[in-house]
């Protein structure tokens, strides 16, 4: 009787440990979103300094056009023996006028993320393909040849 109960407990414990290993690992990347702080940014009231004091430094800023600060946040989920997928993604774009005052604070989510599917696993290049032996012995006899450069 004692052996049967010990076996059942051991079996349940082994199944629990096995299932715990199958749970996904969640990782936050970038800006950690706090809805209360994001709602505190008000167009017409805030400026660059107050936004930096409220939200912190941006993930990146625009180099051209209207001054814009971007706060990017992603949460990824990774399953054991599987790939990583994006569980949630958001971007807060805070736009400023030339005086540094907030014009707008726009939010976008994963619906604006573009999925790219590369065509194959090789990058096409111009020119001809050389074999192993051509790479190894291809320059024999080329020293001092016409067009070899300045050290002739």
Coordinates of C-alpha atoms in Angstrom, one line a residue:
X1 CA 0.0 0.0 0.0
X2 CA 2.8 2.4 0.9
X3 CA 4.6 1.6 -2.3
X4 CA 1.5 2.3 -4.4
X5 CA 1.0 5.7 -2.8
X6 CA 4.7 6.6 -3.2
X7 CA 4.6 5.6 -6.8
X8 CA 1.4 7.7 -7.4
X9 CA 3.1 10.7 -5.7
X10 CA 6.3 10.2 -7.7
X11 CA 4.3 10.0 -10.9
X12 CA 2.3 13.2 -10.2
X13 CA 5.6 15.0 -9.3
X14 CA 7.3 13.8 -12.5
X15 CA 4.4 14.9 -14.6
X16 CA 4.3 18.3 -12.9
X17 CA 8.0 18.8 -13.5
X18 CA 7.6 17.7 -17.1
X19 CA 4.7 20.1 -17.8
X20 CA 6.6 23.0 -16.1
X21 CA 9.4 22.6 -18.6
X22 CA 6.9 23.1 -21.4
X23 CA 5.7 26.5 -20.3
X24 CA 6.7 29.5 -22.4
X25 CA 9.3 32.0 -21.4
X26 CA 8.1 35.6 -21.6
X27 CA 10.6 38.4 -22.0
X28 CA 10.0 42.2 -22.1
X29 CA 12.1 44.1 -24.5
X30 CA 12.4 47.9 -24.8
X31 CA 10.3 50.4 -23.0
X32 CA 8.1 48.9 -20.2
X33 CA 4.6 50.3 -20.8
X34 CA 2.9 52.1 -17.9
X35 CA -0.6 53.3 -19.1
X36 CA -0.9 55.9 -16.3
X37 CA 2.4 57.5 -17.3
X38 CA 1.6 57.4 -21.1
X39 CA -1.8 59.1 -20.4
X40 CA 0.0 61.8 -18.4
X41 CA 1.6 63.1 -21.6
X42 CA -0.7 65.9 -22.8
X43 CA -0.4 67.7 -26.1
X44 CA -0.2 71.5 -25.6
X45 CA 0.9 71.1 -21.9
X46 CA 4.1 69.1 -22.0
X47 CA 7.4 69.7 -23.6
X48 CA 10.5 67.6 -24.3
X49 CA 11.9 68.0 -20.8
X50 CA 8.6 67.0 -19.1
X51 CA 8.2 64.0 -21.4
X52 CA 11.7 62.8 -20.5
X53 CA 11.0 63.3 -16.8
X54 CA 7.7 61.3 -17.1
X55 CA 8.6 58.5 -19.6
X56 CA 12.4 58.5 -19.5
X57 CA 14.7 58.5 -22.5
X58 CA 13.1 57.3 -25.8
X59 CA 14.0 54.1 -27.5
X60 CA 15.0 56.2 -30.5
X61 CA 14.4 59.6 -32.1
X62 CA 13.6 60.8 -35.6
X63 CA 16.6 62.2 -37.6
X64 CA 14.5 63.9 -40.3
X65 CA 11.3 65.8 -40.5
X66 CA 9.2 66.7 -37.4
X67 CA 11.0 65.9 -34.1
X68 CA 9.5 62.7 -32.9
X69 CA 10.4 60.4 -30.0
X70 CA 9.6 56.7 -30.2
X71 CA 9.0 54.5 -27.2
X72 CA 9.0 50.8 -28.4
X73 CA 7.9 47.9 -26.3
X74 CA 7.7 44.2 -27.1
X75 CA 6.9 41.1 -25.1
X76 CA 8.1 37.9 -26.7
X77 CA 7.1 34.3 -25.8
X78 CA 9.5 31.4 -26.4
X79 CA 8.5 27.8 -26.1
X80 CA 11.1 25.1 -25.4
X81 CA 12.4 23.6 -28.6
X82 CA 10.5 26.2 -30.6
X83 CA 10.9 29.6 -32.0
X84 CA 10.3 33.0 -30.5
X85 CA 7.0 34.8 -31.3
X86 CA 5.9 38.3 -30.5
X87 CA 3.1 38.2 -27.9
X88 CA 2.5 42.0 -27.8
X89 CA 4.1 45.0 -29.4
X90 CA 3.4 48.7 -29.0
X91 CA 5.0 52.0 -30.1
X92 CA 4.3 55.4 -28.6
X93 CA 5.3 58.2 -31.0
X94 CA 5.5 61.6 -29.2
X95 CA 5.7 64.4 -31.8
X96 CA 7.1 67.9 -31.0
X97 CA 6.9 71.3 -32.7
X98 CA 10.1 73.3 -33.3
X99 CA 9.8 75.0 -29.9
X100 CA 9.9 71.5 -28.2
X101 CA 6.2 71.4 -27.2
X102 CA 4.2 68.2 -27.5
X103 CA 1.9 68.2 -30.6
X104 CA 0.6 64.6 -30.4
X105 CA 1.2 61.3 -28.7
X106 CA 0.1 58.4 -31.0
X107 CA 0.0 54.8 -30.0
X108 CA 0.2 51.8 -32.4
X109 CA 0.3 48.1 -31.8
X110 CA 1.1 44.8 -33.5
X111 CA -1.3 45.5 -36.3
X112 CA 1.2 47.9 -37.8
X113 CA 4.1 45.4 -37.7
X114 CA 5.2 44.1 -41.2
X115 CA 5.9 40.5 -41.6
X116 CA 8.7 39.8 -44.1
X117 CA 9.3 36.4 -45.7
X118 CA 12.7 36.2 -47.4
X119 CA 12.9 34.4 -50.7
X120 CA 15.2 31.5 -49.9
X121 CA 18.2 31.4 -47.6
X122 CA 20.8 32.8 -50.0
X123 CA 21.4 36.4 -51.1
X124 CA 21.7 36.7 -54.9
X125 CA 24.9 38.5 -56.0
X126 CA 26.3 39.5 -59.3
X127 CA 29.3 37.8 -60.8
X128 CA 30.2 34.2 -61.2
X129 CA 30.4 31.4 -58.7
X130 CA 33.8 30.0 -58.0
X131 CA 34.5 26.5 -56.7
X132 CA 36.7 25.6 -53.9
X133 CA 39.8 24.9 -56.0
X134 CA 39.3 28.2 -57.9
X135 CA 39.2 30.1 -54.6
X136 CA 42.3 28.2 -53.4
X137 CA 44.5 28.4 -56.5
X138 CA 42.8 31.3 -58.4
X139 CA 45.5 33.9 -57.9
X140 CA 48.5 31.8 -59.0
X141 CA 50.2 33.6 -61.8
X142 CA 48.3 36.9 -61.2
X143 CA 51.2 38.7 -59.4
X144 CA 52.4 41.5 -61.7
X145 CA 49.7 40.9 -64.3
X146 CA 48.3 44.0 -66.1
X147 CA 45.7 45.7 -64.0
X148 CA 47.2 44.3 -60.7
X149 CA 47.4 47.7 -59.0
X150 CA 50.0 50.2 -58.0
X151 CA 52.6 47.8 -56.7
X152 CA 53.8 46.6 -60.1

